[in-house]
CSV table of C-alpha atoms and ligand atoms in Angstrom, one decimal:
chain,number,residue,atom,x,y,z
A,1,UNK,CA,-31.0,-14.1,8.4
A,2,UNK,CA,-27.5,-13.0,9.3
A,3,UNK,CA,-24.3,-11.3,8.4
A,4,UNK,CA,-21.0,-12.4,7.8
A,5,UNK,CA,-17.5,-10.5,7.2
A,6,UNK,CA,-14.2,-10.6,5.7
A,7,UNK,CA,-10.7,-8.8,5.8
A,8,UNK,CA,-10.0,-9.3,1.8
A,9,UNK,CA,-7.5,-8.2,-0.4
A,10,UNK,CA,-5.6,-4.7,-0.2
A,11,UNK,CA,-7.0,-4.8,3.6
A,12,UNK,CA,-10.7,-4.4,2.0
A,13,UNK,CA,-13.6,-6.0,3.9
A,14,UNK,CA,-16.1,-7.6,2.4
A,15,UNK,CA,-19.6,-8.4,3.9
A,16,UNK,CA,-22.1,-10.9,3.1
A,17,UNK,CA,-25.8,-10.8,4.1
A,18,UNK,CA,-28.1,-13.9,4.0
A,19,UNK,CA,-31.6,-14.3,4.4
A,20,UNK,CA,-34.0,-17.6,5.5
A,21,UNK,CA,-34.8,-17.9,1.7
A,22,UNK,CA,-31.7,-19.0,0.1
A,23,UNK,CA,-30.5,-15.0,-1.1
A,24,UNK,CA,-27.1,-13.8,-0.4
A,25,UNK,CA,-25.7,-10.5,-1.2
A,26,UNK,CA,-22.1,-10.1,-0.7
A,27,UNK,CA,-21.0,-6.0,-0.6
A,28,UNK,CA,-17.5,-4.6,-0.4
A,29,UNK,CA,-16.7,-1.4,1.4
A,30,UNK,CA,-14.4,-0.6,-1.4
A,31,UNK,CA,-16.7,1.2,-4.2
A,32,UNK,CA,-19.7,-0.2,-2.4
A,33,UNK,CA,-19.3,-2.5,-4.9
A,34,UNK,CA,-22.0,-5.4,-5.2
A,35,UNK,CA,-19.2,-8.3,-5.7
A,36,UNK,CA,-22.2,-11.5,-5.9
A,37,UNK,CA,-25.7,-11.7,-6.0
A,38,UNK,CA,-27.6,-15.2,-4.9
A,39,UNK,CA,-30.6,-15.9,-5.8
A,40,UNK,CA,-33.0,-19.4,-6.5
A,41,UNK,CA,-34.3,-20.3,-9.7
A,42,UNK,CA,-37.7,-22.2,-10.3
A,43,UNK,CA,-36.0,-25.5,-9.2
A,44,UNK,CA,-34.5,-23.9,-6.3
A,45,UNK,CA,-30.8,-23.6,-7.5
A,46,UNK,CA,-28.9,-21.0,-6.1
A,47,UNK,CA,-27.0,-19.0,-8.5
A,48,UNK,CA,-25.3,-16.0,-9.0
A,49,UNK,CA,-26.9,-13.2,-10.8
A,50,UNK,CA,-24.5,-10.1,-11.2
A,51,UNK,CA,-21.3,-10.1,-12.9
A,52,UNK,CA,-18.2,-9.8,-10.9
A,53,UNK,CA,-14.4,-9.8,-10.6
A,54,UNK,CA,-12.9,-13.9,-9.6
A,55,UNK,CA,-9.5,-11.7,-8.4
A,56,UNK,CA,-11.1,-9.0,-6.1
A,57,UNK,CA,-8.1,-7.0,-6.8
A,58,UNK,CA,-10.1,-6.1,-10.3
A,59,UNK,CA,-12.1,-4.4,-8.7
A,60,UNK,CA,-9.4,-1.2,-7.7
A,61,UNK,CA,-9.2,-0.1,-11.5
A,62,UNK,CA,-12.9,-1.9,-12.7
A,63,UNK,CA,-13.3,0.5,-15.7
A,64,UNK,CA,-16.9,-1.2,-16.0
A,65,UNK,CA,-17.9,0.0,-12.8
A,66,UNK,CA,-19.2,-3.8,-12.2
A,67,UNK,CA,-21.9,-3.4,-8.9
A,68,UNK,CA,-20.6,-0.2,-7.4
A,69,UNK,CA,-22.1,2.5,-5.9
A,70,UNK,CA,-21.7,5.5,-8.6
A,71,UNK,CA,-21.7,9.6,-7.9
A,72,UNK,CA,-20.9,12.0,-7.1
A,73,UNK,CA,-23.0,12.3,-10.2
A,74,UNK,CA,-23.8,9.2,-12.6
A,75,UNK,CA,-23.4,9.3,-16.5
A,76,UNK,CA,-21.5,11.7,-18.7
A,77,UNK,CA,-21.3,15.5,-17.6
A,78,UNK,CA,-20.3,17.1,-21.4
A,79,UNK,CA,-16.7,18.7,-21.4
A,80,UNK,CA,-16.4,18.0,-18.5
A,81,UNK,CA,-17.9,21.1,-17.0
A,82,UNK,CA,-21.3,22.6,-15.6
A,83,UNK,CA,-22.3,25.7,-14.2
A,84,UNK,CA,-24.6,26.6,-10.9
A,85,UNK,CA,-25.1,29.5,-10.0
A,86,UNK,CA,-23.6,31.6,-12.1
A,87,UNK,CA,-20.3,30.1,-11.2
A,88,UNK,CA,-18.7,26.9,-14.0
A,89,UNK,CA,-17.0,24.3,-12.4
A,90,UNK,CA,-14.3,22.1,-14.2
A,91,UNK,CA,-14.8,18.2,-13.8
A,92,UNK,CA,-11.9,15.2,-14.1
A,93,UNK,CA,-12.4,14.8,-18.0
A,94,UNK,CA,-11.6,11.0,-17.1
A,95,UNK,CA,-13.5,9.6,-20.1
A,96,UNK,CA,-12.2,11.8,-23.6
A,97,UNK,CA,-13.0,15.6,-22.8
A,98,UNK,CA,-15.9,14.4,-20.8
A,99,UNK,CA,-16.1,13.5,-17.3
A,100,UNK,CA,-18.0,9.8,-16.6
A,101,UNK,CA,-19.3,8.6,-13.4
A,102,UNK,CA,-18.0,10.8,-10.8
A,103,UNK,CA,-14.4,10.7,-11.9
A,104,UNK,CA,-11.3,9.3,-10.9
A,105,UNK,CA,-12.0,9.8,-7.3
A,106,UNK,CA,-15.6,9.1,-7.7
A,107,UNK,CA,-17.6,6.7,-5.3
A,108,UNK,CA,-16.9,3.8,-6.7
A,109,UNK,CA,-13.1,3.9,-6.4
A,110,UNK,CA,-13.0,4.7,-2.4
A,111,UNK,CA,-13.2,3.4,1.0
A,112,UNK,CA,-16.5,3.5,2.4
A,113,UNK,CA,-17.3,3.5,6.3
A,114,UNK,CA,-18.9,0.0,7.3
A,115,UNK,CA,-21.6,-0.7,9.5
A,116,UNK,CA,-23.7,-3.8,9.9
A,117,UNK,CA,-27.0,-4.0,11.3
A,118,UNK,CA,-29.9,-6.6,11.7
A,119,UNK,CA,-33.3,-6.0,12.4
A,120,UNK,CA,-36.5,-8.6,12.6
A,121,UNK,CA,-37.1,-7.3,8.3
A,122,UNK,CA,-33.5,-7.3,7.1
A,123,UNK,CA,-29.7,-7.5,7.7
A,124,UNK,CA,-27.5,-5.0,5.9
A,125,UNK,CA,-25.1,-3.0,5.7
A,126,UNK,CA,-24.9,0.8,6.0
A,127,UNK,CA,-21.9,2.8,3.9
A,128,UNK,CA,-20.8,6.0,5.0
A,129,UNK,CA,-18.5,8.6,3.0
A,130,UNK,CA,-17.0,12.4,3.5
A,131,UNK,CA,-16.8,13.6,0.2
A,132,UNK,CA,-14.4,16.8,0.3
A,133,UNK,CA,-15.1,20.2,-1.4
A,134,UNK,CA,-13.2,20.0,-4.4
A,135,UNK,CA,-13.1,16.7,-4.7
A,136,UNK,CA,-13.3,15.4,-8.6
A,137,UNK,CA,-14.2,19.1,-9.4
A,138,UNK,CA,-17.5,19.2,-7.6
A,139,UNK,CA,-18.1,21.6,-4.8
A,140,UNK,CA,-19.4,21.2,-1.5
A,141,UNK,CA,-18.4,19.3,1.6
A,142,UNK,CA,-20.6,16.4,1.2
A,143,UNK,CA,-21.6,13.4,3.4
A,144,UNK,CA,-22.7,10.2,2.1
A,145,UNK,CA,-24.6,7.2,3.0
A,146,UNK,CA,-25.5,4.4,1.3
A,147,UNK,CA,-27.4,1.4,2.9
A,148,UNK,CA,-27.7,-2.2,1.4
A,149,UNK,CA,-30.7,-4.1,3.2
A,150,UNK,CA,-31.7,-7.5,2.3
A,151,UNK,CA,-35.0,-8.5,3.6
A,152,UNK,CA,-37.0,-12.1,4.4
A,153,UNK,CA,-39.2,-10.6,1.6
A,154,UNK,CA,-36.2,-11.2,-0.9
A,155,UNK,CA,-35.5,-7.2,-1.7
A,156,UNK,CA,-32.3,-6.1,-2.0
A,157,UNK,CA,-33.2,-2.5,-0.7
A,158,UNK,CA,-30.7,0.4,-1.6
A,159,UNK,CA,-31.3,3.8,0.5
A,160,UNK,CA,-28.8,6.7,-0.4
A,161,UNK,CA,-28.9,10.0,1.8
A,162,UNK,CA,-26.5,12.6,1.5
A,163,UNK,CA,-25.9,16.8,2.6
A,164,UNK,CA,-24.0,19.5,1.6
A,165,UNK,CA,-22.6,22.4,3.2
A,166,UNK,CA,-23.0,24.4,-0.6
A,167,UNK,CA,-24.8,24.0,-3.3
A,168,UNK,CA,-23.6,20.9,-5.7
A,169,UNK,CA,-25.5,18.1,-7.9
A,170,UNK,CA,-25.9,14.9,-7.0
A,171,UNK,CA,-26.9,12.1,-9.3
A,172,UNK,CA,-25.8,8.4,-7.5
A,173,UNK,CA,-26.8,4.8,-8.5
A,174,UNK,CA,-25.8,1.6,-8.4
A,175,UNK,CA,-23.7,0.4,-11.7
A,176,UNK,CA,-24.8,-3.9,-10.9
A,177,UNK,CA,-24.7,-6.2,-14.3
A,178,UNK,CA,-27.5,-8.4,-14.0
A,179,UNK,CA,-27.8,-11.3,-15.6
A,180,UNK,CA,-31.1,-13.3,-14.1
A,181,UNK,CA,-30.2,-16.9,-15.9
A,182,UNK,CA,-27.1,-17.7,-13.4
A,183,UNK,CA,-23.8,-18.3,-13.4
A,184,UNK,CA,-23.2,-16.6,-16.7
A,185,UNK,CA,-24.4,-19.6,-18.5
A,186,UNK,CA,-26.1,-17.3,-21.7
A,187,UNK,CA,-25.9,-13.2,-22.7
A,188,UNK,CA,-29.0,-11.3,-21.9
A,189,UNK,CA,-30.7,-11.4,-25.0
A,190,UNK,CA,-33.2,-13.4,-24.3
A,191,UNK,CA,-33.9,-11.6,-21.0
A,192,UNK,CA,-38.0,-9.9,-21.3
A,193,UNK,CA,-38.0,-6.4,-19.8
A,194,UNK,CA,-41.0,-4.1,-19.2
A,195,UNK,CA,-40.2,-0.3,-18.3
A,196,UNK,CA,-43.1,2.4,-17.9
A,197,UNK,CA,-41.7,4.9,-19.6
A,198,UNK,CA,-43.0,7.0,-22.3
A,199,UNK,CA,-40.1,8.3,-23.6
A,200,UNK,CA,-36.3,8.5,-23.6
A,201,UNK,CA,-33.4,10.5,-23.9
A,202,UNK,CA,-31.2,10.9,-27.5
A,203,UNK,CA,-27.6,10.7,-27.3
A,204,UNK,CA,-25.5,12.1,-30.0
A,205,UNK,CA,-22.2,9.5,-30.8
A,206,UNK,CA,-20.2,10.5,-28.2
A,207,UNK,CA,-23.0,9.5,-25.5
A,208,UNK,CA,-24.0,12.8,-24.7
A,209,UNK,CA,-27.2,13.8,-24.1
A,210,UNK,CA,-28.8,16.1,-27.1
A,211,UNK,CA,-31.5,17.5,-25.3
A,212,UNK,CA,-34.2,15.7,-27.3
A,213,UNK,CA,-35.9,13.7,-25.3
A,214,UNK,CA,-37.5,11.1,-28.1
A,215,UNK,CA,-40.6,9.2,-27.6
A,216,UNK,CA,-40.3,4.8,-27.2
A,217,UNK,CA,-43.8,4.4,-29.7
A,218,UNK,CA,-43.1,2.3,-32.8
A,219,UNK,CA,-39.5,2.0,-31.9
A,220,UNK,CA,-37.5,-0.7,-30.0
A,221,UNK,CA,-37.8,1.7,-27.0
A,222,UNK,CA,-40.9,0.8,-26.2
A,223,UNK,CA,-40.8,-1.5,-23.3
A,224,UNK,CA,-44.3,-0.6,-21.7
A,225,UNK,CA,-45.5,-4.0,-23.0
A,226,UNK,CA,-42.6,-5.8,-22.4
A,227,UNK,CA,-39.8,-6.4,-25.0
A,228,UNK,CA,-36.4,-9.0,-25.2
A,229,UNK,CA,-33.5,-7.1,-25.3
A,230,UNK,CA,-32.7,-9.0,-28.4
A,231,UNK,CA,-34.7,-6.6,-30.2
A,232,UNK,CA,-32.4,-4.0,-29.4
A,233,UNK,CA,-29.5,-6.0,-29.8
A,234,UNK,CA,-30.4,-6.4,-33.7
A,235,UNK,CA,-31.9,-3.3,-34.6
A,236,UNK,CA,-31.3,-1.1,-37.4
A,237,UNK,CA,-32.5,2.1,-34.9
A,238,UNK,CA,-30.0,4.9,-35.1
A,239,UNK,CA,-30.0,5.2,-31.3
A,240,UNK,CA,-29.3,1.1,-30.8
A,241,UNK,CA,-26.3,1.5,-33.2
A,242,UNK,CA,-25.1,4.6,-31.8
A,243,UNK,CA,-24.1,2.6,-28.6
A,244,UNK,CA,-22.5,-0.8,-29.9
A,245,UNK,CA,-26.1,-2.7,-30.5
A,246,UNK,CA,-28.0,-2.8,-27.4
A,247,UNK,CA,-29.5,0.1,-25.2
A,248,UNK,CA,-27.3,2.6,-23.1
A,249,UNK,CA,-30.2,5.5,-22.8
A,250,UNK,CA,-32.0,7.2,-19.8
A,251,UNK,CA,-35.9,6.5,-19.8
A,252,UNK,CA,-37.9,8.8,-18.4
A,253,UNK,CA,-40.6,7.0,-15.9
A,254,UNK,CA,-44.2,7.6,-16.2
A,255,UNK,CA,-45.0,9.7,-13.0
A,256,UNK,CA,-47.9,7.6,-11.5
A,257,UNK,CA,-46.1,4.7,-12.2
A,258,UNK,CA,-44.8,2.6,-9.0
A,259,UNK,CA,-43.0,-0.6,-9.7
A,260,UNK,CA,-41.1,0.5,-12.6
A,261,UNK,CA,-39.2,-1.8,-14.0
A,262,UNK,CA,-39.9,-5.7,-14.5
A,263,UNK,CA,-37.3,-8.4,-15.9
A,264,UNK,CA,-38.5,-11.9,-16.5
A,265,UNK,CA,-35.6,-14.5,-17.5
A,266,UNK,CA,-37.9,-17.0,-18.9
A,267,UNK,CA,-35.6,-20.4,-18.7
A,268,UNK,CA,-34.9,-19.9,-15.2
A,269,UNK,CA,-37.9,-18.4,-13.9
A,270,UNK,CA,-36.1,-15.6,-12.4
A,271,UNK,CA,-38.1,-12.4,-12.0
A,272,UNK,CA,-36.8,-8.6,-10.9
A,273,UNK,CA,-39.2,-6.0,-10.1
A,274,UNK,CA,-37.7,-2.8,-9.7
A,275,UNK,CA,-39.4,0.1,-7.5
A,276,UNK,CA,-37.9,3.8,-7.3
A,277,UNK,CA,-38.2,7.1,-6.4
A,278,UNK,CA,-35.8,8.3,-8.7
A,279,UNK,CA,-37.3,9.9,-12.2
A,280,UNK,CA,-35.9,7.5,-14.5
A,281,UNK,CA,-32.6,4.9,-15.2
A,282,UNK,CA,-30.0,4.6,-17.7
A,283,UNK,CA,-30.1,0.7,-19.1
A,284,UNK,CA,-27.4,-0.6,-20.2
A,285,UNK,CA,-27.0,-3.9,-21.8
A,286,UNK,CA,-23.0,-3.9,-21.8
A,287,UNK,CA,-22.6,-3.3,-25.2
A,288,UNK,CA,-18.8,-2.0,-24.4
A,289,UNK,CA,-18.3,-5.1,-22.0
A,290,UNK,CA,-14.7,-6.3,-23.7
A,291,UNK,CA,-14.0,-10.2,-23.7
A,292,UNK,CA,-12.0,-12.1,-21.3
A,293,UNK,CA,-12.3,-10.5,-18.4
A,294,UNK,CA,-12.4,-13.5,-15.4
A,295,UNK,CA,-15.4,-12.7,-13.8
A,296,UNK,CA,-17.3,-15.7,-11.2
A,297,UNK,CA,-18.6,-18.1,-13.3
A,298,UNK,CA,-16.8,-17.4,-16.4
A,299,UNK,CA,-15.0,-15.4,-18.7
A,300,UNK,CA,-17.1,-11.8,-19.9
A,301,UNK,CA,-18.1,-10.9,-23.5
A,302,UNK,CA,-20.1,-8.2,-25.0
A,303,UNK,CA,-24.3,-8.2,-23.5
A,304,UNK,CA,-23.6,-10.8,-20.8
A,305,UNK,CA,-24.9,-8.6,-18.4
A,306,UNK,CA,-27.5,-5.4,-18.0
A,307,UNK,CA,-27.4,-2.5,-15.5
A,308,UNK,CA,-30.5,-0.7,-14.0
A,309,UNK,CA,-28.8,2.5,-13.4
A,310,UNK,CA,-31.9,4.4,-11.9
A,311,UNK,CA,-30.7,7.7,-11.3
A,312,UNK,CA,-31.5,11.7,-11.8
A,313,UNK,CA,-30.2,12.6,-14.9
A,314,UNK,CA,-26.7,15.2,-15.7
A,315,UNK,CA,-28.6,16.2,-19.1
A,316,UNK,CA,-30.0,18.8,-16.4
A,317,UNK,CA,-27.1,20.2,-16.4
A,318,UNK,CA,-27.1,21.8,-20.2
A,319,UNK,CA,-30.5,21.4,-20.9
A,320,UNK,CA,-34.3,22.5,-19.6
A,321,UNK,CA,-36.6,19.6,-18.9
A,322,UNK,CA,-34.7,17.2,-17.2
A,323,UNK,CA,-35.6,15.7,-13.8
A,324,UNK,CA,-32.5,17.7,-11.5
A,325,UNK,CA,-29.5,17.0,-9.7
A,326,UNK,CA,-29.4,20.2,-8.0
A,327,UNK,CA,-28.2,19.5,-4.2
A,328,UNK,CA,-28.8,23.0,-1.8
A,329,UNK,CA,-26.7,23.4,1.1
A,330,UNK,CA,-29.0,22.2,4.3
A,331,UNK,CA,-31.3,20.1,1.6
A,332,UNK,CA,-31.7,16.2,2.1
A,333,UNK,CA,-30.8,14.4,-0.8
A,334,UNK,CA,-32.9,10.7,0.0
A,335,UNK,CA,-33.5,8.2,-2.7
A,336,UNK,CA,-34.3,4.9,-2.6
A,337,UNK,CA,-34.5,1.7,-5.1
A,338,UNK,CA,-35.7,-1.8,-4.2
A,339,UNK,CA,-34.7,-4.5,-6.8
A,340,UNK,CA,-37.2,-7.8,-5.4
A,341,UNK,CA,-36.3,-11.2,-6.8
A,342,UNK,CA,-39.3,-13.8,-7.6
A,343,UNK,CA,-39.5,-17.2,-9.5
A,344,UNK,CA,-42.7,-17.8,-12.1
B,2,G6D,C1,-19.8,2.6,-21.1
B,2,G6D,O1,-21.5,4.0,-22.1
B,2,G6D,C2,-21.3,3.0,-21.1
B,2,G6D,C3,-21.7,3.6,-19.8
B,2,G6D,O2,-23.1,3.8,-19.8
B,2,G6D,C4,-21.4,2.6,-18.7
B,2,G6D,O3,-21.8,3.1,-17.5
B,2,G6D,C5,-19.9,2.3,-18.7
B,2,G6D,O4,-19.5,1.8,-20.0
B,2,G6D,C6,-19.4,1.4,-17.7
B,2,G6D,O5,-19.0,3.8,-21.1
């Protein structure tokens, strides 16, 4: 295994770990941002498996968020606004009159701190951020760290840790398009996901959370069993319209359940198991995803790639019953997801 690094454009570095079995994960320390993801198919040919920018550059406005690390909180805050404490605070309203992904200063559009490391289980790399009070709207002086470890084991390992010196919310992920078949050659449709989760979370047609969380029984929700995210793509559901045709929801996970996501592209022989400690993940099959954008491999269009954003969720923030984002001041915030690649 072993690490190697770049001075790239606009004086950005960019990292690329490699381990004994033929995975690479290349990680900018602008955004965080996961720029390419290598991984074997059944045959053993190396491709990559995230969508991402040919011109690096892209990546300094990258309204898609394509592989970066996302907070200070992930997914839409409504208006713009929350209150804790007894005190409202005003967000950047950077999408409408709501406030998206952390804002225009949010994670994913600054300079993280890079460190490198290698250990006899992984090589990786570990971010580090000062987030100032203020900063987006949020308060709190907050530190960050995020660290990307790529094991012999072939998991791509993503720890987040953060404090604060006041009370905040905190709801971070990791905004990566996958698409398991390689090199962009075909959408996502045909990719086979199975999620344990019971139920999901309605959003009304601007996106926002309603407070209803809606169960996934008899609809094309229900991935406990495994589903192709075709069925989505083509359903007459309210809820798949509502987004552009496809998914863009937070499930829930079943609490006893362990590894809870798993994606099987079945030409390749790809496989993605996803294990978390978070409560549940938005997925997103890039339903907004506009075309021509020159990404590696090819040109983008509309479901070519789906994100995984496991995460806490901001519906908290307005309504009872949904898994917190609260941060305290002298409180730990620790999460971890493990994405591990397989062929079958
Ligand atoms: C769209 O609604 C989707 C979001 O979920 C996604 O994160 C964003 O595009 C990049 O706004």
């Amino acid at each position: 295994m072993h690490i190697t690094s770049e001075q790239v454009v606009n004086k950005w570095k960019q990292y690329t770990l490699t381990n004994d079995q033929g995975m690479e994960v290349s990680i900018l320390n602008f955004g965080g941002i996961i720029t390419k993801l290598i991984a074997p198919d059944k045959d053993g040919n190396k491709e990559n498996i995230v969508l991402g920018y040919e011109n690096l550059e892209e990546y300094a406005e990258n309204p898609n968020y394509f592989g970066a690390v996302v907070g200070r909180v992930a997914g839409r805050t409504a208006n713009a606004t929350f209150e804790l404490n007894g005190r409202r605070y005003e967000l950047d309203a950077n999408e409408g009159k709501h406030h998206l992904h952390g804002g225009k200063h949010g994670f994913s559009h600054v300079v993280w701190h890079a460190e490198t490391f290698s250990t006899d289980r992984a090589v990786g790399v570990k971010l580090t951020h000062e987030s100032p009070d203020g900063e987006s709207g949020y308060p709190g002086n907050v530190r960050v760290t995020v660290t990307y470890s790529l094991t012999n084991a072939n998991e791509l390992v993503i720890d987040y840790e953060a404090d604060t010196d006041q009370p905040t919310v905190l709801a971070m992920t990791n905004h990566s398009y996958f698409n398991l078949r390689g090199n962009l050659k075909d959408s996502i449709a045909g990719h086979q996901v199975r999620i344990s989760s019971n139920e999901f979370v309605e959003l009304d047609k601007e996106l926002i959370p309603t407070g209803h969380k809606l169960e996934v029984g008899e609809t094309p929700f229900d991935f406990r069993h495994g589903r192709a995210l075709q069925d989505g793509i083509v359903s007459e559901h309210v809820q798949n319209q509502l987004v552009g045709n496809g998914y863009d929801h937070y499930f829930i996970f079943q609490e006893d359940a362990s590894k809870q996501v798993k994606v099987t592209e079945p030409i390749s022989g790809r496989t993605m198991e996803i294990a978390t400690d978070q409560p549940g993940m938005v997925m997103y099959t890039g339903n907004g995803l506009n075309e021509g954008l020159q990404l590696v491999g090819g040109s983008s269009q509309k479901h070519l790639g789906v994100c995984f954003e496991t995460q806490g969720s901001p519906a908290s923030l307005e309504h009872k019953g949904f898994p917190d984002i609260r941060l305290e001041a002298g409180e730990t915030y620790k999460k971890k997801t493990t994405f591990r690649f397989d062929v079958e």
